[in-house]
Amino acid sequence: MSDTPTDYTGPQRVLSGMQPTGRLHLGNYLGALKNWVALQDEGTQECFYCVVDLHAITMPHDPDTLPDAVRSAAAAYIAAGVDPSKSAIFAQSAVPAHAELAWIFNCVARLGWLERMTQFKDKAGKDKERASVGLFTYPVLQAADILVYKATHVPVGEDQKQHLELCRDIAARFNRDYGKGEAFFPLTEPVIQGPGARVMSLRDGNAKMSKSDVSDNSRINLEDDADTIARKIKKAKTDPEPLPSEEAGLADRPEAANLVGIFAALAGKTKADILAEYGGQGFGAFKPALAEAAVQYLAPISDEYRRLISDKAEIDRILSAGAERASAVAQPIVDETKKTIGFWS
Ligand code: TYM
């Protein structure tokens, strides 16, 4: 698409979101939340952090528990350092502009693009005829989440890379078809960075740490207490070799690479820094040090989470204010988009 305008000149904005699954884990924190906070604290871009409840209903869900799951995710954002006075924190369903833009994008995205999405294949499983249509168009709604703010940066873990490429394809196609030579939407940059971009299961270094894993020992939840964190790390799968002194020595040692990566991400260091300190030592020495670091970084977050979650009214107030702030940016962008594609007004 050589004639696609890409010279977007609008303001820099950050958007990201998580599913309200009730429990966030270390992968969510190191892969995404930590970078959300860092971008917020740069103070140079407006940040929008939503809880994606529209996405949550693409799979079977429980209407009775969904509202508290949204509150729980919002509390985890705040406990991790997202500051509601700086960033808008809100439920996706409370800003109707997301769904409105998603419909328009459903008519921009091509079936072939969606058929290549690996997450749909994973989530739909073998019986894809029974998957909801919403699950299939999930990444289109994700593109709408981003572009309804004309967000230029999206901090996420590595598993979201393909969805962000789709978002750029949708923006480029829209700009080409309707932009009249201008970049109406930005080609959003994913912010996937640091050794925490892909945190793996504690039980299998080749599988992603995930809330859907049946074994709770496979992940560290943000709500886990110090004893639970220490026990899970102690039980984490490893190999019998001591740690190497160089990063190259982690090749073909997925469990060792994962634990070193987690340590590095928690401490804000590189894997090389960690290996410089622990190279040559066995896991008997390394695991207690890692557990101590994990507890040191996560304890304040889980304490704050527990405090916040006991005050539903305060969380609801934050979510309402966030939705209002987000709508004030999103609605004019949807209105402008509707005009651009020729809707009556
Ligand atoms: P979700 O809810 O699965 O995950 C939320 C965020 O956590 C990251 N993450 C991980 N990072 C590192 N290692 C892991 N093991 C790990 N597991 C999860 C994810 O990459 C993500 O950043 N489709 C999205 C939600 C979404 C969204 C958006 C994100 C909807 N609209 C718009 C960004 C922008 C999802 O299901 O994330």
mmCIF file of C-alpha atoms and ligand atoms in Angstrom:
data_model
loop_
_atom_site.group_PDB
_atom_site.id
_atom_site.type_symbol
_atom_site.label_atom_id
_atom_site.label_comp_id
_atom_site.label_asym_id
_atom_site.label_seq_id
_atom_site.Cartn_x
_atom_site.Cartn_y
_atom_site.Cartn_z
ATOM 1 C CA MET A 1 0.000 0.000 0.000
ATOM 2 C CA SER A 2 2.539 2.558 -1.128
ATOM 3 C CA ASP A 3 -0.047 5.332 -1.431
ATOM 4 C CA THR A 4 -1.018 5.036 2.248
ATOM 5 C CA PRO A 5 -0.449 8.291 4.133
ATOM 6 C CA THR A 6 1.518 7.640 7.334
ATOM 7 C CA ASP A 7 2.538 11.158 8.305
ATOM 8 C CA TYR A 8 0.301 11.380 11.387
ATOM 9 C CA THR A 9 0.801 14.649 13.205
ATOM 10 C CA GLY A 10 -1.716 14.436 16.082
ATOM 11 C CA PRO A 11 -0.871 14.304 19.799
ATOM 12 C CA GLN A 12 0.923 11.327 21.362
ATOM 13 C CA ARG A 13 -1.471 9.170 23.366
ATOM 14 C CA VAL A 14 -1.183 5.851 25.188
ATOM 15 C CA LEU A 15 -3.926 3.224 25.430
ATOM 16 C CA SER A 16 -3.927 -0.276 26.808
ATOM 17 C CA GLY A 17 -6.324 -2.737 28.396
ATOM 18 C CA MET A 18 -6.699 -6.059 30.164
ATOM 19 C CA GLN A 19 -9.462 -8.584 30.394
ATOM 20 C CA PRO A 20 -11.404 -8.653 33.665
ATOM 21 C CA THR A 21 -10.566 -12.192 34.611
ATOM 22 C CA GLY A 22 -10.594 -11.492 38.309
ATOM 23 C CA ARG A 23 -6.939 -12.327 38.824
ATOM 24 C CA LEU A 24 -3.946 -10.629 37.325
ATOM 25 C CA HIS A 25 -0.594 -12.417 37.397
ATOM 26 C CA LEU A 26 3.098 -11.610 37.215
ATOM 27 C CA GLY A 27 3.037 -11.822 33.383
ATOM 28 C CA ASN A 28 0.375 -9.106 33.227
ATOM 29 C CA TYR A 29 2.419 -6.982 35.598
ATOM 30 C CA LEU A 30 5.866 -7.354 34.043
ATOM 31 C CA GLY A 31 4.669 -7.524 30.429
ATOM 32 C CA ALA A 32 2.207 -4.656 30.585
ATOM 33 C CA LEU A 33 1.326 -2.844 33.828
ATOM 34 C CA LYS A 34 4.911 -1.924 34.702
ATOM 35 C CA ASN A 35 5.262 -0.206 31.324
ATOM 36 C CA TRP A 36 1.849 1.451 31.673
ATOM 37 C CA VAL A 37 3.097 3.120 34.827
ATOM 38 C CA ALA A 38 6.430 4.083 33.245
ATOM 39 C CA LEU A 39 4.673 5.751 30.288
ATOM 40 C CA GLN A 40 2.250 7.509 32.615
ATOM 41 C CA ASP A 41 5.122 8.808 34.729
ATOM 42 C CA GLU A 42 6.912 10.246 31.689
ATOM 43 C CA GLY A 43 4.089 12.762 31.923
ATOM 44 C CA THR A 44 4.304 13.736 28.257
ATOM 45 C CA GLN A 45 1.369 11.766 26.855
ATOM 46 C CA GLU A 46 -2.248 11.334 27.852
ATOM 47 C CA CYS A 47 -2.830 7.738 29.059
ATOM 48 C CA PHE A 48 -6.021 5.640 28.817
ATOM 49 C CA TYR A 49 -6.159 2.304 30.629
ATOM 50 C CA CYS A 50 -9.366 0.316 30.276
ATOM 51 C CA VAL A 51 -10.775 -2.941 31.563
ATOM 52 C CA VAL A 52 -12.025 -4.695 28.451
ATOM 53 C CA ASP A 53 -15.382 -6.110 29.496
ATOM 54 C CA LEU A 54 -16.721 -6.056 25.915
ATOM 55 C CA HIS A 55 -13.934 -8.493 25.067
ATOM 56 C CA ALA A 56 -14.762 -10.586 28.138
ATOM 57 C CA ILE A 57 -18.143 -11.626 26.723
ATOM 58 C CA THR A 58 -16.606 -13.138 23.579
ATOM 59 C CA MET A 59 -16.223 -16.285 25.726
ATOM 60 C CA PRO A 60 -18.786 -17.722 28.148
ATOM 61 C CA HIS A 61 -18.949 -15.481 31.224
ATOM 62 C CA ASP A 62 -20.897 -15.066 34.443
ATOM 63 C CA PRO A 63 -23.014 -11.872 34.492
ATOM 64 C CA ASP A 64 -23.143 -11.985 38.308
ATOM 65 C CA THR A 65 -19.379 -11.820 38.782
ATOM 66 C CA LEU A 66 -18.372 -9.586 35.848
ATOM 67 C CA PRO A 67 -18.904 -6.234 37.641
ATOM 68 C CA ASP A 68 -16.628 -7.254 40.534
ATOM 69 C CA ALA A 69 -14.073 -8.655 38.104
ATOM 70 C CA VAL A 70 -13.933 -5.227 36.445
ATOM 71 C CA ARG A 71 -13.472 -3.547 39.842
ATOM 72 C CA SER A 72 -10.783 -6.060 40.730
ATOM 73 C CA ALA A 73 -8.799 -5.324 37.548
ATOM 74 C CA ALA A 74 -9.134 -1.571 38.138
ATOM 75 C CA ALA A 75 -7.895 -2.026 41.719
ATOM 76 C CA ALA A 76 -4.908 -3.992 40.427
ATOM 77 C CA TYR A 77 -4.052 -1.211 37.950
ATOM 78 C CA ILE A 78 -4.064 1.335 40.761
ATOM 79 C CA ALA A 79 -2.170 -0.929 43.160
ATOM 80 C CA ALA A 80 0.506 -1.394 40.485
ATOM 81 C CA GLY A 81 0.953 2.364 40.230
ATOM 82 C CA VAL A 82 -1.555 3.653 37.677
ATOM 83 C CA ASP A 83 -2.648 6.945 39.166
ATOM 84 C CA PRO A 84 -6.272 7.884 38.467
ATOM 85 C CA SER A 85 -5.424 11.566 38.753
ATOM 86 C CA LYS A 86 -2.984 11.196 35.847
ATOM 87 C CA SER A 87 -4.462 8.380 33.711
ATOM 88 C CA ALA A 88 -8.070 7.578 32.788
ATOM 89 C CA ILE A 89 -9.070 4.200 34.273
ATOM 90 C CA PHE A 90 -12.425 2.935 33.015
ATOM 91 C CA ALA A 91 -14.579 0.038 31.840
ATOM 92 C CA GLN A 92 -14.592 -0.315 28.066
ATOM 93 C CA SER A 93 -18.384 -0.843 28.005
ATOM 94 C CA ALA A 94 -18.888 2.529 29.711
ATOM 95 C CA VAL A 95 -17.519 4.330 26.645
ATOM 96 C CA PRO A 96 -19.891 3.424 23.779
ATOM 97 C CA ALA A 97 -17.550 4.969 21.210
ATOM 98 C CA HIS A 98 -15.419 1.759 21.310
ATOM 99 C CA ALA A 99 -18.269 -0.410 20.037
ATOM 100 C CA GLU A 100 -19.369 2.192 17.516
ATOM 101 C CA LEU A 101 -15.921 2.408 15.936
ATOM 102 C CA ALA A 102 -15.582 -1.386 16.048
ATOM 103 C CA TRP A 103 -18.559 -1.718 13.702
ATOM 104 C CA ILE A 104 -16.978 0.671 11.210
ATOM 105 C CA PHE A 105 -13.703 -1.262 11.444
ATOM 106 C CA ASN A 106 -15.570 -4.543 10.873
ATOM 107 C CA CYS A 107 -16.267 -3.107 7.445
ATOM 108 C CA VAL A 108 -12.625 -2.062 6.922
ATOM 109 C CA ALA A 109 -10.861 -5.243 8.098
ATOM 110 C CA ARG A 110 -10.751 -8.163 5.650
ATOM 111 C CA LEU A 111 -11.832 -11.698 6.472
ATOM 112 C CA GLY A 112 -8.452 -13.016 5.381
ATOM 113 C CA TRP A 113 -6.649 -10.799 7.899
ATOM 114 C CA LEU A 114 -8.717 -12.188 10.766
ATOM 115 C CA GLU A 115 -8.343 -15.764 9.613
ATOM 116 C CA ARG A 116 -4.601 -15.448 10.239
ATOM 117 C CA MET A 117 -5.011 -14.501 13.929
ATOM 118 C CA THR A 118 -3.425 -17.201 16.064
ATOM 119 C CA GLN A 119 -5.223 -16.196 19.279
ATOM 120 C CA PHE A 120 -8.599 -16.972 17.702
ATOM 121 C CA LYS A 121 -7.333 -20.391 16.667
ATOM 122 C CA ASP A 122 -6.051 -21.042 20.215
ATOM 123 C CA LYS A 123 -9.180 -19.813 21.981
ATOM 124 C CA ALA A 124 -11.734 -21.318 19.611
ATOM 125 C CA GLY A 125 -10.010 -24.699 19.819
ATOM 126 C CA LYS A 126 -11.077 -27.555 17.577
ATOM 127 C CA ASP A 127 -14.746 -26.663 17.428
ATOM 128 C CA LYS A 128 -14.516 -23.259 15.819
ATOM 129 C CA GLU A 129 -18.040 -23.462 14.390
ATOM 130 C CA ARG A 130 -19.302 -22.984 17.942
ATOM 131 C CA ALA A 131 -17.104 -19.972 18.759
ATOM 132 C CA SER A 132 -18.907 -16.644 19.030
ATOM 133 C CA VAL A 133 -18.643 -14.268 16.087
ATOM 134 C CA GLY A 134 -17.379 -11.760 18.663
ATOM 135 C CA LEU A 135 -14.373 -13.981 19.371
ATOM 136 C CA PHE A 136 -13.533 -13.911 15.654
ATOM 137 C CA THR A 137 -13.767 -10.119 15.391
ATOM 138 C CA TYR A 138 -12.082 -9.622 18.803
ATOM 139 C CA PRO A 139 -8.956 -8.002 17.278
ATOM 140 C CA VAL A 140 -11.133 -5.530 15.350
ATOM 141 C CA LEU A 141 -12.621 -4.311 18.630
ATOM 142 C CA GLN A 142 -9.090 -4.118 20.016
ATOM 143 C CA ALA A 143 -8.105 -1.868 17.079
ATOM 144 C CA ALA A 144 -11.144 0.303 17.851
ATOM 145 C CA ASP A 145 -10.071 0.532 21.526
ATOM 146 C CA ILE A 146 -6.773 1.967 20.368
ATOM 147 C CA LEU A 147 -7.808 4.166 17.458
ATOM 148 C CA VAL A 148 -10.865 5.642 19.154
ATOM 149 C CA TYR A 149 -8.248 7.711 21.033
ATOM 150 C CA LYS A 150 -5.923 7.903 18.005
ATOM 151 C CA ALA A 151 -3.431 6.317 20.404
ATOM 152 C CA THR A 152 0.135 6.391 19.143
ATOM 153 C CA HIS A 153 1.611 3.933 21.693
ATOM 154 C CA VAL A 154 0.268 0.702 23.183
ATOM 155 C CA PRO A 155 2.223 -0.989 25.989
ATOM 156 C CA VAL A 156 1.566 -4.762 25.913
ATOM 157 C CA GLY A 157 3.233 -8.152 26.295
ATOM 158 C CA GLU A 158 4.671 -9.960 23.302
ATOM 159 C CA ASP A 159 1.555 -12.119 22.828
ATOM 160 C CA GLN A 160 -0.356 -9.063 21.573
ATOM 161 C CA LYS A 161 2.039 -8.330 18.699
ATOM 162 C CA GLN A 162 -0.136 -9.845 15.987
ATOM 163 C CA HIS A 163 -3.216 -7.913 17.149
ATOM 164 C CA LEU A 164 -1.262 -4.678 17.009
ATOM 165 C CA GLU A 165 -0.124 -5.431 13.486
ATOM 166 C CA LEU A 166 -3.784 -5.857 12.561
ATOM 167 C CA CYS A 167 -4.527 -2.491 14.152
ATOM 168 C CA ARG A 168 -1.914 -0.877 11.911
ATOM 169 C CA ASP A 169 -3.368 -2.637 8.860
ATOM 170 C CA ILE A 170 -6.831 -1.292 9.700
ATOM 171 C CA ALA A 171 -5.507 2.251 10.227
ATOM 172 C CA ALA A 172 -3.523 2.113 6.984
ATOM 173 C CA ARG A 173 -6.489 0.807 5.015
ATOM 174 C CA PHE A 174 -8.801 3.436 6.487
ATOM 175 C CA ASN A 175 -6.299 6.213 5.746
ATOM 176 C CA ARG A 176 -5.889 4.996 2.174
ATOM 177 C CA ASP A 177 -9.614 4.635 1.499
ATOM 178 C CA TYR A 178 -10.961 7.679 3.331
ATOM 179 C CA GLY A 179 -8.038 9.860 4.408
ATOM 180 C CA LYS A 180 -8.001 12.066 1.288
ATOM 181 C CA GLY A 181 -4.217 12.008 1.341
ATOM 182 C CA GLU A 182 -3.925 12.596 5.104
ATOM 183 C CA ALA A 183 -3.177 10.114 7.919
ATOM 184 C CA PHE A 184 -6.526 10.223 9.720
ATOM 185 C CA PHE A 185 -5.416 7.491 12.155
ATOM 186 C CA PRO A 186 -1.863 6.965 13.427
ATOM 187 C CA LEU A 187 -0.002 3.734 12.691
ATOM 188 C CA THR A 188 0.211 2.837 16.360
ATOM 189 C CA GLU A 189 3.520 1.660 17.808
ATOM 190 C CA PRO A 190 3.449 -1.322 20.148
ATOM 191 C CA VAL A 191 5.582 -0.829 23.260
ATOM 192 C CA ILE A 192 6.828 -4.365 23.962
ATOM 193 C CA GLN A 193 9.929 -4.098 26.054
ATOM 194 C CA GLY A 194 12.163 -5.547 28.700
ATOM 195 C CA PRO A 195 12.846 -9.067 29.944
ATOM 196 C CA GLY A 196 9.224 -9.301 31.179
ATOM 197 C CA ALA A 197 7.639 -9.044 27.715
ATOM 198 C CA ARG A 198 7.019 -12.781 27.729
ATOM 199 C CA VAL A 199 6.837 -14.401 31.168
ATOM 200 C CA MET A 200 6.545 -18.168 31.013
ATOM 201 C CA SER A 201 4.804 -20.690 33.261
ATOM 202 C CA LEU A 202 6.695 -21.751 36.394
ATOM 203 C CA ARG A 203 5.833 -25.355 35.528
ATOM 204 C CA ASP A 204 6.803 -25.291 31.835
ATOM 205 C CA GLY A 205 9.308 -22.863 30.353
ATOM 206 C CA ASN A 206 7.774 -23.296 26.894
ATOM 207 C CA ALA A 207 4.231 -22.244 27.871
ATOM 208 C CA LYS A 208 3.145 -18.661 28.560
ATOM 209 C CA MET A 209 2.230 -17.769 32.150
ATOM 210 C CA SER A 210 -1.534 -17.583 31.873
ATOM 211 C CA LYS A 211 -4.648 -17.178 33.977
ATOM 212 C CA SER A 212 -6.248 -20.071 32.129
ATOM 213 C CA ASP A 213 -3.597 -22.617 33.181
ATOM 214 C CA VAL A 214 -5.300 -25.188 35.438
ATOM 215 C CA SER A 215 -2.324 -25.250 37.818
ATOM 216 C CA ASP A 216 -2.186 -22.276 40.174
ATOM 217 C CA ASN A 217 1.469 -23.195 40.799
ATOM 218 C CA SER A 218 2.219 -22.216 37.198
ATOM 219 C CA ARG A 219 1.785 -18.513 37.964
ATOM 220 C CA ILE A 220 2.317 -15.883 40.623
ATOM 221 C CA ASN A 221 -0.877 -13.917 41.162
ATOM 222 C CA LEU A 222 -0.652 -10.272 42.170
ATOM 223 C CA GLU A 223 -2.741 -11.163 45.220
ATOM 224 C CA ASP A 224 -0.497 -14.020 46.418
ATOM 225 C CA ASP A 225 0.960 -13.528 49.891
ATOM 226 C CA ALA A 226 4.677 -13.793 50.641
ATOM 227 C CA ASP A 227 4.539 -17.465 51.699
ATOM 228 C CA THR A 228 2.641 -18.481 48.574
ATOM 229 C CA ILE A 229 5.096 -16.636 46.318
ATOM 230 C CA ALA A 230 8.080 -18.265 48.042
ATOM 231 C CA ARG A 231 6.482 -21.722 47.828
ATOM 232 C CA LYS A 232 5.653 -21.377 44.122
ATOM 233 C CA ILE A 233 9.190 -20.257 43.284
ATOM 234 C CA LYS A 234 10.671 -23.069 45.346
ATOM 235 C CA LYS A 235 8.534 -25.565 43.417
ATOM 236 C CA ALA A 236 9.247 -23.973 40.010
ATOM 237 C CA LYS A 237 10.585 -26.407 37.438
ATOM 238 C CA THR A 238 14.320 -26.105 36.760
ATOM 239 C CA ASP A 239 17.200 -28.218 35.483
ATOM 240 C CA PRO A 240 20.156 -29.659 37.415
ATOM 241 C CA GLU A 241 22.842 -27.375 35.930
ATOM 242 C CA PRO A 242 24.182 -24.278 37.708
ATOM 243 C CA LEU A 243 23.336 -20.919 36.125
ATOM 244 C CA PRO A 244 25.614 -19.821 33.272
ATOM 245 C CA SER A 245 27.622 -16.610 33.473
ATOM 246 C CA GLU A 246 26.628 -15.486 29.969
ATOM 247 C CA GLU A 247 23.187 -15.125 28.385
ATOM 248 C CA ALA A 248 24.123 -17.499 25.547
ATOM 249 C CA GLY A 249 24.247 -20.272 28.160
ATOM 250 C CA LEU A 250 20.469 -19.938 28.672
ATOM 251 C CA ALA A 251 19.694 -21.219 25.172
ATOM 252 C CA ASP A 252 17.829 -24.537 25.389
ATOM 253 C CA ARG A 253 17.217 -23.956 29.108
ATOM 254 C CA PRO A 254 13.721 -22.409 28.970
ATOM 255 C CA GLU A 255 12.965 -22.697 32.699
ATOM 256 C CA ALA A 256 16.298 -21.180 33.730
ATOM 257 C CA ALA A 257 15.891 -18.422 31.124
ATOM 258 C CA ASN A 258 12.426 -17.655 32.455
ATOM 259 C CA LEU A 259 13.465 -17.357 36.111
ATOM 260 C CA VAL A 260 16.431 -15.164 35.199
ATOM 261 C CA GLY A 261 14.140 -13.009 33.031
ATOM 262 C CA ILE A 262 11.633 -12.635 35.872
ATOM 263 C CA PHE A 263 14.396 -11.605 38.284
ATOM 264 C CA ALA A 264 15.755 -9.093 35.773
ATOM 265 C CA ALA A 265 12.310 -7.612 35.036
ATOM 266 C CA LEU A 266 11.431 -7.295 38.722
ATOM 267 C CA ALA A 267 14.710 -5.616 39.589
ATOM 268 C CA GLY A 268 14.747 -3.378 36.494
ATOM 269 C CA LYS A 269 17.998 -5.021 35.337
ATOM 270 C CA THR A 270 19.075 -7.031 32.299
ATOM 271 C CA LYS A 271 19.489 -10.813 32.207
ATOM 272 C CA ALA A 272 23.232 -10.220 31.781
ATOM 273 C CA ASP A 273 23.283 -8.245 35.069
ATOM 274 C CA ILE A 274 21.571 -11.109 36.895
ATOM 275 C CA LEU A 275 23.917 -13.705 35.418
ATOM 276 C CA ALA A 276 26.938 -11.580 36.311
ATOM 277 C CA GLU A 277 25.772 -11.893 39.918
ATOM 278 C CA TYR A 278 24.477 -15.479 40.032
ATOM 279 C CA GLY A 279 26.434 -17.247 37.244
ATOM 280 C CA GLY A 280 27.958 -20.477 38.538
ATOM 281 C CA GLN A 281 25.429 -20.819 41.368
ATOM 282 C CA GLY A 282 22.801 -23.532 41.561
ATOM 283 C CA PHE A 283 19.061 -23.013 41.898
ATOM 284 C CA GLY A 284 19.304 -23.803 45.615
ATOM 285 C CA ALA A 285 20.926 -20.399 46.074
ATOM 286 C CA PHE A 286 19.175 -18.569 43.235
ATOM 287 C CA LYS A 287 15.564 -19.439 44.061
ATOM 288 C CA PRO A 288 15.521 -17.952 47.587
ATOM 289 C CA ALA A 289 17.073 -14.734 46.210
ATOM 290 C CA LEU A 290 14.432 -14.608 43.473
ATOM 291 C CA ALA A 291 11.644 -15.286 45.979
ATOM 292 C CA GLU A 292 12.918 -12.479 48.167
ATOM 293 C CA ALA A 293 12.989 -10.076 45.218
ATOM 294 C CA ALA A 294 9.495 -11.124 44.109
ATOM 295 C CA VAL A 295 8.081 -10.605 47.594
ATOM 296 C CA GLN A 296 9.870 -7.279 47.968
ATOM 297 C CA TYR A 297 8.395 -5.940 44.696
ATOM 298 C CA LEU A 298 4.964 -7.522 44.893
ATOM 299 C CA ALA A 299 4.083 -7.183 48.597
ATOM 300 C CA PRO A 300 3.323 -3.439 48.413
ATOM 301 C CA ILE A 301 1.167 -4.077 45.327
ATOM 302 C CA SER A 302 -0.842 -6.868 46.931
ATOM 303 C CA ASP A 303 -1.252 -4.892 50.186
ATOM 304 C CA GLU A 304 -2.538 -1.897 48.270
ATOM 305 C CA TYR A 305 -4.788 -4.123 46.146
ATOM 306 C CA ARG A 306 -6.396 -5.608 49.257
ATOM 307 C CA ARG A 307 -6.958 -2.153 50.708
ATOM 308 C CA LEU A 308 -8.550 -0.820 47.516
ATOM 309 C CA ILE A 309 -10.776 -3.786 46.808
ATOM 310 C CA SER A 310 -12.480 -3.376 50.175
ATOM 311 C CA ASP A 311 -13.767 0.045 49.084
ATOM 312 C CA LYS A 312 -16.065 -0.631 46.128
ATOM 313 C CA ALA A 313 -17.575 2.852 46.215
ATOM 314 C CA GLU A 314 -14.162 4.460 45.725
ATOM 315 C CA ILE A 315 -13.358 2.182 42.772
ATOM 316 C CA ASP A 316 -16.739 2.957 41.203
ATOM 317 C CA ARG A 317 -16.076 6.655 41.564
ATOM 318 C CA ILE A 318 -12.706 6.270 39.833
ATOM 319 C CA LEU A 319 -14.255 4.182 37.028
ATOM 320 C CA SER A 320 -17.035 6.741 36.447
ATOM 321 C CA ALA A 321 -14.628 9.671 36.352
ATOM 322 C CA GLY A 322 -12.321 7.704 34.022
ATOM 323 C CA ALA A 323 -15.179 6.895 31.642
ATOM 324 C CA GLU A 324 -16.176 10.525 31.482
ATOM 325 C CA ARG A 325 -12.634 11.610 30.729
ATOM 326 C CA ALA A 326 -12.200 8.901 28.087
ATOM 327 C CA SER A 327 -15.545 9.689 26.402
ATOM 328 C CA ALA A 328 -14.591 13.336 26.088
ATOM 329 C CA VAL A 329 -11.702 12.291 23.831
ATOM 330 C CA ALA A 330 -13.278 9.262 22.104
ATOM 331 C CA GLN A 331 -16.690 10.592 21.126
ATOM 332 C CA PRO A 332 -15.436 13.509 18.986
ATOM 333 C CA ILE A 333 -13.071 11.089 17.203
ATOM 334 C CA VAL A 334 -15.952 8.728 16.404
ATOM 335 C CA ASP A 335 -18.096 11.654 15.257
ATOM 336 C CA GLU A 336 -15.302 12.805 12.960
ATOM 337 C CA THR A 337 -14.851 9.233 11.667
ATOM 338 C CA LYS A 338 -18.572 8.953 10.874
ATOM 339 C CA LYS A 339 -18.452 12.189 8.930
ATOM 340 C CA THR A 340 -15.364 11.014 7.064
ATOM 341 C CA ILE A 341 -17.065 7.834 5.852
ATOM 342 C CA GLY A 342 -20.186 9.697 4.810
ATOM 343 C CA PHE A 343 -22.814 9.031 7.481
ATOM 344 C CA TRP A 344 -25.767 11.358 7.609
ATOM 345 C CA SER A 345 -25.564 13.945 10.354
HETATM 346 P P1 TYM B 1 -4.829 -9.952 28.395
HETATM 347 O O1 TYM B 1 -5.939 -9.575 29.313
HETATM 348 O O2 TYM B 1 -4.695 -11.373 27.971
HETATM 349 O O3 TYM B 1 -3.453 -9.542 29.016
HETATM 350 C C1 TYM B 1 -3.245 -8.239 29.518
HETATM 351 C C2 TYM B 1 -1.808 -7.791 29.246
HETATM 352 O O4 TYM B 1 -0.876 -8.670 29.888
HETATM 353 C C3 TYM B 1 0.072 -9.145 28.930
HETATM 354 N N1 TYM B 1 0.440 -10.530 29.274
HETATM 355 C C4 TYM B 1 1.701 -10.964 29.389
HETATM 356 N N2 TYM B 1 2.877 -10.332 29.260
HETATM 357 C C5 TYM B 1 4.003 -11.069 29.482
HETATM 358 N N3 TYM B 1 3.985 -12.386 29.809
HETATM 359 C C6 TYM B 1 2.813 -13.063 29.951
HETATM 360 N N4 TYM B 1 2.809 -14.341 30.297
HETATM 361 C C7 TYM B 1 1.598 -12.343 29.738
HETATM 362 N N5 TYM B 1 0.286 -12.685 29.799
HETATM 363 C C8 TYM B 1 -0.416 -11.559 29.512
HETATM 364 C C9 TYM B 1 -0.650 -9.071 27.595
HETATM 365 O O5 TYM B 1 0.253 -9.015 26.523
HETATM 366 C C10 TYM B 1 -1.448 -7.802 27.743
HETATM 367 O O6 TYM B 1 -0.652 -6.676 27.463
HETATM 368 N N6 TYM B 1 -6.350 -8.489 23.890
HETATM 369 C C11 TYM B 1 -5.798 -8.011 25.130
HETATM 370 C C12 TYM B 1 -6.627 -6.947 25.828
HETATM 371 C C13 TYM B 1 -6.924 -5.729 24.997
HETATM 372 C C14 TYM B 1 -6.007 -4.703 24.637
HETATM 373 C C15 TYM B 1 -6.782 -3.747 23.921
HETATM 374 C C16 TYM B 1 -4.654 -4.516 24.850
HETATM 375 C C17 TYM B 1 -8.149 -5.386 24.495
HETATM 376 N N7 TYM B 1 -8.055 -4.193 23.853
HETATM 377 C C18 TYM B 1 -6.180 -2.603 23.376
HETATM 378 C C19 TYM B 1 -4.068 -3.358 24.312
HETATM 379 C C20 TYM B 1 -4.824 -2.434 23.588
HETATM 380 C C21 TYM B 1 -5.713 -9.190 26.093
HETATM 381 O O7 TYM B 1 -6.442 -10.147 25.990
HETATM 382 O O8 TYM B 1 -4.853 -9.026 27.106
#
